[in-house]
Short mmCIF file of C-alpha atoms in Angstrom, two decimals:
data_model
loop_
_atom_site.label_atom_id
_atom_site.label_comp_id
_atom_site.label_asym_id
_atom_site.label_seq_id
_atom_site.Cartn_x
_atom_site.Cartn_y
_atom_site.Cartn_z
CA UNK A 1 -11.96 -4.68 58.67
CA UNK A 2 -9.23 -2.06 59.99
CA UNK A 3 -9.08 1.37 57.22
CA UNK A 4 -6.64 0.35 54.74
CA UNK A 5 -3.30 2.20 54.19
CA UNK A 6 -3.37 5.14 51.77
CA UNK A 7 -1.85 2.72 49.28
CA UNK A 8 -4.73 0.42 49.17
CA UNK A 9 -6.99 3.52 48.31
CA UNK A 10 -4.80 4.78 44.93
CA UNK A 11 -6.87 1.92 42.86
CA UNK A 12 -10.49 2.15 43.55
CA UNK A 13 -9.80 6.12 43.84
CA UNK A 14 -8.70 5.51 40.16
CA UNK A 15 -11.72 3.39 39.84
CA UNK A 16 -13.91 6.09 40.79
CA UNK A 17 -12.51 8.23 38.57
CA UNK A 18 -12.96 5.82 35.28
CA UNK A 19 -16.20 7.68 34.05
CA UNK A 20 -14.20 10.27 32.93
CA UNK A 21 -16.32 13.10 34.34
CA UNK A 22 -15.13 15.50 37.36
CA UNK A 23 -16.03 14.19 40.56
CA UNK A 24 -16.42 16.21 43.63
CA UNK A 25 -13.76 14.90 46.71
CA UNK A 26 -17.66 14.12 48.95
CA UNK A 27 -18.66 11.92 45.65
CA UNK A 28 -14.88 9.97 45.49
CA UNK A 29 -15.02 9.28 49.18
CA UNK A 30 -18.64 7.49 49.16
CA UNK A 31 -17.64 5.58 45.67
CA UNK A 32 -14.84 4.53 47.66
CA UNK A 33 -16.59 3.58 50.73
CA UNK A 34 -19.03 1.41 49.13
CA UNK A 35 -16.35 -0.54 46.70
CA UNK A 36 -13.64 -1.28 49.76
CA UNK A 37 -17.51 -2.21 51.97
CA UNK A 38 -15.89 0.13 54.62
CA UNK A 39 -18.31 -0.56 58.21
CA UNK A 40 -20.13 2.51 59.19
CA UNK A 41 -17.86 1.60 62.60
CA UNK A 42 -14.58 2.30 60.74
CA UNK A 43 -16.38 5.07 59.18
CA UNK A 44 -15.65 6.76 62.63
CA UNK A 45 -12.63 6.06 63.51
CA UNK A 46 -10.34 9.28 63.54
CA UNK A 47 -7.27 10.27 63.52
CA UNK A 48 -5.65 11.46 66.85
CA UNK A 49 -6.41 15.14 66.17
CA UNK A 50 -9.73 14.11 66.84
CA UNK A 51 -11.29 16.35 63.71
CA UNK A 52 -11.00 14.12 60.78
CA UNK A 53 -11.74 10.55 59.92
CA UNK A 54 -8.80 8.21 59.40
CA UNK A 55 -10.32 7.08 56.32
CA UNK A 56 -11.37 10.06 54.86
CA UNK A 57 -7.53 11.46 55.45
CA UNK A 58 -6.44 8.23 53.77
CA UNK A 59 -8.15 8.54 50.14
CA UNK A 60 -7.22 12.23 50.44
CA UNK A 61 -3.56 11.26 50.33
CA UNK A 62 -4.23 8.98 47.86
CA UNK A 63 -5.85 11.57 45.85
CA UNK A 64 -2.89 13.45 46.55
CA UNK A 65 -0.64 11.11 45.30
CA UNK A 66 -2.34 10.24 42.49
CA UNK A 67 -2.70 14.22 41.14
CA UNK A 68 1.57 14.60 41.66
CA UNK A 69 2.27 11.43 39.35
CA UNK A 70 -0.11 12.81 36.84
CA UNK A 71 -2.92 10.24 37.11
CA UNK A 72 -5.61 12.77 38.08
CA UNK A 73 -5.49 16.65 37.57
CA UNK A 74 -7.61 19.26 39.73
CA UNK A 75 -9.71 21.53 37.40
CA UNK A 76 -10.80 23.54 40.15
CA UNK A 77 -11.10 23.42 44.13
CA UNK A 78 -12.02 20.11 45.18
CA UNK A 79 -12.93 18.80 42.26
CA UNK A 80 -10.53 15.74 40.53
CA UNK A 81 -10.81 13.91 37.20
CA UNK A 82 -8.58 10.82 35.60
CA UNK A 83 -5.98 12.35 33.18
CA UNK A 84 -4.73 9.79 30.06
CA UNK A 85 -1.73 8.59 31.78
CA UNK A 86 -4.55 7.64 34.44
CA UNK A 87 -6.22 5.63 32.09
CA UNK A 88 -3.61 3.83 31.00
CA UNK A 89 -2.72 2.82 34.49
CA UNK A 90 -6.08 1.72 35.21
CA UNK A 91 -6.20 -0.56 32.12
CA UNK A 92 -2.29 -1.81 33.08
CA UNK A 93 -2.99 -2.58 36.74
CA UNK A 94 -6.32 -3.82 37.37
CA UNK A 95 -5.60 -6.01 41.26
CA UNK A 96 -3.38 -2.68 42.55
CA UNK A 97 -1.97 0.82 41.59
CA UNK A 98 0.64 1.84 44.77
CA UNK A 99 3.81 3.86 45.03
CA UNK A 100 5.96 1.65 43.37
CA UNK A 101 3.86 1.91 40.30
CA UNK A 102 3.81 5.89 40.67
CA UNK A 103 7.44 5.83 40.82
CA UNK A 104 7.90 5.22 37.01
CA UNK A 105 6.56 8.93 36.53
CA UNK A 106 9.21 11.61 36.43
CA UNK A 107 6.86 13.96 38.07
CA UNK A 108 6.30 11.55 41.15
CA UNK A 109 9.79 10.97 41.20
CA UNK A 110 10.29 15.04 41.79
CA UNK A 111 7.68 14.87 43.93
CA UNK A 112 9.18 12.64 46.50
CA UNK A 113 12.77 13.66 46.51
CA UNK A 114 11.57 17.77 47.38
CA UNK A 115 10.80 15.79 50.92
CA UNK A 116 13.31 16.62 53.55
CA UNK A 117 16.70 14.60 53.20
CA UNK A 118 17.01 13.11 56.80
CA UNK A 119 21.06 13.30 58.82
CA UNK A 120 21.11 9.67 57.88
CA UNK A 121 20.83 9.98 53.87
CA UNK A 122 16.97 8.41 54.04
CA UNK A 123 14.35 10.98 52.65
CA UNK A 124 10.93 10.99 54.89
CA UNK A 125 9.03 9.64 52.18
CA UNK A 126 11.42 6.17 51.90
CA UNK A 127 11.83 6.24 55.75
CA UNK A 128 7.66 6.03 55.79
CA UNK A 129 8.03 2.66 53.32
CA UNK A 130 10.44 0.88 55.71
CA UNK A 131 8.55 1.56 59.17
CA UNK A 132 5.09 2.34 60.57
CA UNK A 133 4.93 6.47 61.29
CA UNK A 134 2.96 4.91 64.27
CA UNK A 135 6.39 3.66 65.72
CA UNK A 136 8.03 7.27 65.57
CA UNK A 137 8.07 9.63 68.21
CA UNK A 138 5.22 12.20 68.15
CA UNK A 139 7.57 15.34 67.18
CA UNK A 140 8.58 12.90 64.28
CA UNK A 141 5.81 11.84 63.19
CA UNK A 142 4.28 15.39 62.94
CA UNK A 143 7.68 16.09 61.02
CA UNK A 144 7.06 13.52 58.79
CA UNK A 145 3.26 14.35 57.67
CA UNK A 146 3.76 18.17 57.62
CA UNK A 147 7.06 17.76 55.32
CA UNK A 148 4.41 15.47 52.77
CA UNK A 149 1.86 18.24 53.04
CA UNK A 150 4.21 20.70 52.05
CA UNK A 151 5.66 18.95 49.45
CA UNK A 152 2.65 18.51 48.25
CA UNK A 153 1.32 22.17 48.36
CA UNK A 154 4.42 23.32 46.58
CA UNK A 155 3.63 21.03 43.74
CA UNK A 156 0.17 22.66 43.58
CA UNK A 157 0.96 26.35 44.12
CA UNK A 158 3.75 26.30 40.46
CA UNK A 159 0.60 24.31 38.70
CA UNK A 160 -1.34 27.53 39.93
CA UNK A 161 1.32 30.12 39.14
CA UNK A 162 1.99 28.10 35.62
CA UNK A 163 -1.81 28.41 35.04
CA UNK A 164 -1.65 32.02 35.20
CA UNK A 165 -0.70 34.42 33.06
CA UNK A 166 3.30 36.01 32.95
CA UNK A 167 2.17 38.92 34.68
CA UNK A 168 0.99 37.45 37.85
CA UNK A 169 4.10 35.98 38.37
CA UNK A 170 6.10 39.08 38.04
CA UNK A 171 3.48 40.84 40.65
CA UNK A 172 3.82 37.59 42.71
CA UNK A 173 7.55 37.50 42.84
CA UNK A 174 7.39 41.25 44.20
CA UNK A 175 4.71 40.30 46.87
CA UNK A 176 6.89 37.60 48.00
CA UNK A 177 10.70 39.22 48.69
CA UNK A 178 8.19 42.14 50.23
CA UNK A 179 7.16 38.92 52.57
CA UNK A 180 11.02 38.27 53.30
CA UNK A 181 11.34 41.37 54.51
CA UNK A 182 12.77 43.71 51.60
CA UNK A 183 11.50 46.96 50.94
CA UNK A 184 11.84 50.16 52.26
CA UNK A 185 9.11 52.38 53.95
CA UNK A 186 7.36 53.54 51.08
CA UNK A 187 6.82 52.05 47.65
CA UNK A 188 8.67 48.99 48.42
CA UNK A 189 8.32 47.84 45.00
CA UNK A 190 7.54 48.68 41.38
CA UNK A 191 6.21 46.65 38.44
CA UNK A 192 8.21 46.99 35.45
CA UNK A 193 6.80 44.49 33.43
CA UNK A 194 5.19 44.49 29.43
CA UNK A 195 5.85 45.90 26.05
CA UNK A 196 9.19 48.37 26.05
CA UNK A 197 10.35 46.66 30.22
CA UNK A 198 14.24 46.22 28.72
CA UNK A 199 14.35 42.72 29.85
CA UNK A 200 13.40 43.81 33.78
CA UNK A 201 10.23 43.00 35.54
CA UNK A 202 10.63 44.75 38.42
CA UNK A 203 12.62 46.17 41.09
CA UNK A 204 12.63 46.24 44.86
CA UNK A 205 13.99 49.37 47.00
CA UNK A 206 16.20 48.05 50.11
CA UNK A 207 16.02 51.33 51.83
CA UNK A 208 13.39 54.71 52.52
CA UNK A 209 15.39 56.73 49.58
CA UNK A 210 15.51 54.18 47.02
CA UNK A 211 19.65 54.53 46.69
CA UNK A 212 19.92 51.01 47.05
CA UNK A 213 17.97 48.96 44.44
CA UNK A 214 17.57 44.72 43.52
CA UNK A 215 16.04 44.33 39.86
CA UNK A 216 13.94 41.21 39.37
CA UNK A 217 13.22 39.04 36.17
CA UNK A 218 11.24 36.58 36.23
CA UNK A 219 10.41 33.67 33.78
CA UNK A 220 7.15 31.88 33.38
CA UNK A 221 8.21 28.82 31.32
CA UNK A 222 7.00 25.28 31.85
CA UNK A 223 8.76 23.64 29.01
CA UNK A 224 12.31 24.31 29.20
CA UNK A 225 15.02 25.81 31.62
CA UNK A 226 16.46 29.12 31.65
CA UNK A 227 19.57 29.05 29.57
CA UNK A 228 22.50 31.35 29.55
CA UNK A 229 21.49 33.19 26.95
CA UNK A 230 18.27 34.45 29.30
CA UNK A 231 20.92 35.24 32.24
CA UNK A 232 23.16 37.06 29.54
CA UNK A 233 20.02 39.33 28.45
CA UNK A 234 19.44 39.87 31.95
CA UNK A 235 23.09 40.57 32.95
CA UNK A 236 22.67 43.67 30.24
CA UNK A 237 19.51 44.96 31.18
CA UNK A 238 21.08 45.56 34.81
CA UNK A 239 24.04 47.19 33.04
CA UNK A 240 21.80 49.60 31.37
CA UNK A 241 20.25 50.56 34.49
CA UNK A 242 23.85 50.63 36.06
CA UNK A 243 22.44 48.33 38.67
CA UNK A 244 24.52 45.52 40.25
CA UNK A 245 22.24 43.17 42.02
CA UNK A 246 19.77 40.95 40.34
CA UNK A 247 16.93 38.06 41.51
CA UNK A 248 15.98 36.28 38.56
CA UNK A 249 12.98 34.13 39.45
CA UNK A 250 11.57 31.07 36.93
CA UNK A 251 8.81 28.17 37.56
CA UNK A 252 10.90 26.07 35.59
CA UNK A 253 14.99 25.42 36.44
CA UNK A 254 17.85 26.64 35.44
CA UNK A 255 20.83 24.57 33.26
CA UNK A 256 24.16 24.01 34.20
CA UNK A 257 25.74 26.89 31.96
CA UNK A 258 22.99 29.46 33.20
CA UNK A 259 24.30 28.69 37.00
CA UNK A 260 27.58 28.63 36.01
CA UNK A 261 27.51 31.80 34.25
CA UNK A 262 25.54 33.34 37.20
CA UNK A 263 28.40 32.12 39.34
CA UNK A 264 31.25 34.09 37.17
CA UNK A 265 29.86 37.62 36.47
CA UNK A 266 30.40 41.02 38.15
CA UNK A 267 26.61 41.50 38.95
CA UNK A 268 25.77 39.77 42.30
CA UNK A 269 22.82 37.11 40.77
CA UNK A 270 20.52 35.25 42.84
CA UNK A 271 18.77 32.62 40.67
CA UNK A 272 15.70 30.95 42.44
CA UNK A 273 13.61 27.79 40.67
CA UNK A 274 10.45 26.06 40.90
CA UNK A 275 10.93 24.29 43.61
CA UNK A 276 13.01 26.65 45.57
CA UNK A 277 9.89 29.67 44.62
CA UNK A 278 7.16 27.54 46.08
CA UNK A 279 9.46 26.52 48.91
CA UNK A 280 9.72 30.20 49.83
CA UNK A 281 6.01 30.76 49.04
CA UNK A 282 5.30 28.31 51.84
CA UNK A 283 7.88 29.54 54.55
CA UNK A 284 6.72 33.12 54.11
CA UNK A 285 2.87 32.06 53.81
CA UNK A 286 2.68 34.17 50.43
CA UNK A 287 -0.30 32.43 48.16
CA UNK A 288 -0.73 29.60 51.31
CA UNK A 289 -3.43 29.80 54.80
CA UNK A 290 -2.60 27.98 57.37
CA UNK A 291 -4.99 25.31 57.02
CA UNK A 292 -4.41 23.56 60.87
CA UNK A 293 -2.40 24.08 64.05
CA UNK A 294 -1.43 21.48 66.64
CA UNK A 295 0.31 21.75 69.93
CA UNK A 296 2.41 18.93 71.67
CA UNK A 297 3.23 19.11 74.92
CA UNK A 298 5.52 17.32 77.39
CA UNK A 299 5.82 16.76 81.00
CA UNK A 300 6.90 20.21 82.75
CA UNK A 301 10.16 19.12 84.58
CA UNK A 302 9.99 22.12 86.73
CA UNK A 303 6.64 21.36 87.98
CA UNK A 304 8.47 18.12 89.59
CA UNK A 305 11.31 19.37 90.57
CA UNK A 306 12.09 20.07 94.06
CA UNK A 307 12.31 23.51 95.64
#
């Protein structure tokens, strides 16, 4: 038999999983293998890189998948077990468990729509239901798989920074504008936060001397969005430093009157969410490695082309 889609892996991943121990990625693959009877002769198939088998790339997406709806959770580096909600779906859908099942989770919903929004309307992710990737152009289909990955990652790197505690992100946030190029020569930054900080976690000198300054607060919550009332404290604490430029950072979102407010006041207020902080994390490789590279080449026209 041909290696199923990534689909047909989500249920006897699940499957795998219904022990409810940690499993190791090695020890999901093989429990896989066997239940699917996968030949040793698809066992080698690989993808067109050449460096990883398509099947083994297939259950990893699936794992993937799986971990941003909320079925499984990763309690440490290669290592998955089945959450409750997992359970549950394992009990409700015993032939098949597949995207339009994950889609009833708010947190797979998310997921997908942080993919890239295509010139035509069509997301990458809904563009990938309707056609084969194999039937896209090469520069496409790279498109497509690296905008998945990264959508992915993102998702992972706020669970890390949630995990952590409130002063890594404010020492992360620093790191991170430092990455996007602000900072002067020396001292670039300085940590401002804990007991007695007056509502600022840090600040970030644009130039050598330090005259011009950006103060940075930044919220660790996971439960709620930042309000006005959290923009508002922050407003004054830039007032009592007689600063006029603020960055305030959250893992979570921020309402409708918070933006709005941000929008209206004197001090110039950039306000950057979830999304949009891992987003940056990725683009300026702060908390990410770059895992692979690929080059695609073309026919040289010039090589052709008549002197």
């Amino acid at each position: 038999m041909a290696v199923p889609d990534f689909q047909s892996f989500m249920r006897p991943v699940l499957d795998a999983h219904a022990d409810q121990k940690p499993h190791a990625v090695t020890e999901i693959r093989e429990a896989v293998v066997s239940a699917l009877a996968i030949t040793d002769e698809d066992r080698k198939v690989l993808l067109p890189s050449g460096r990883q088998p398509r099947y083994a790339n297939r259950i990893a997406w699936a794992i993937t998948h799986l971990a941003q709806a909320g079925l499984l959770r990763r309690p440490t580096r290669g290592v998955t077990e089945i959450t409750g909600r997992g359970q549950e779906v394992l009990s409700a859908h015993p032939e098949r468990v597949d995207i339009r099942i994950l889609k009833g989770f708010a947190e797979y919903v998310e997921f997908r729509t942080r993919a890239r929004v295509r010139s035509s309307g069509t997301t990458s992710e809904e563009q990938a239901e309707d056609s084969n990737v194999e039937t896209l152009a090469p520069r496409e289909a790279i498109e497509e798989f690296i905008e998945a990955a990264h959508s992915a990652v993102a998702a992972e790197l706020l669970g890390r920074v949630i995990s952590q505690p409130p002063e890594f992100l404010e020492h992360l946030v620093l790191r991170l504008l430092v990455a996007m190029g602000y900072g002067g020569l020396e001292r670039m930054t300085e940590h401002m936060g804990g007991p007695g900080d007056g509502g600022l976690d840090g600040l970030v000198r644009l130039d050598p001397l330090g005259l011009d300054v950006v103060y940075v607060q930044a919220k660790r919550y996971t439960d709620k969005p930042v309000g006005r009332p959290d923009i508002q404290a922050f407003v004054g604490a830039l007032h009592g430093v007689q600063a006029s430029r603020g960055i305030f950072i959250t893992t979570s979102r921020f309402s409708a009157d918070a933006r709005d407010y941000a929008d209206r006041v004197n001090a110039r207020l950039i306000l950057i969410d979830g999304p949009e902080l891992a987003r940056l994390m990725i683009a300026h490789s702060c908390g990410v490695v770059i895992e692979e590279t690929y080059v695609l080449k073309q026919v040289d026209e010039n090589f052709f082309s008549e002197e």
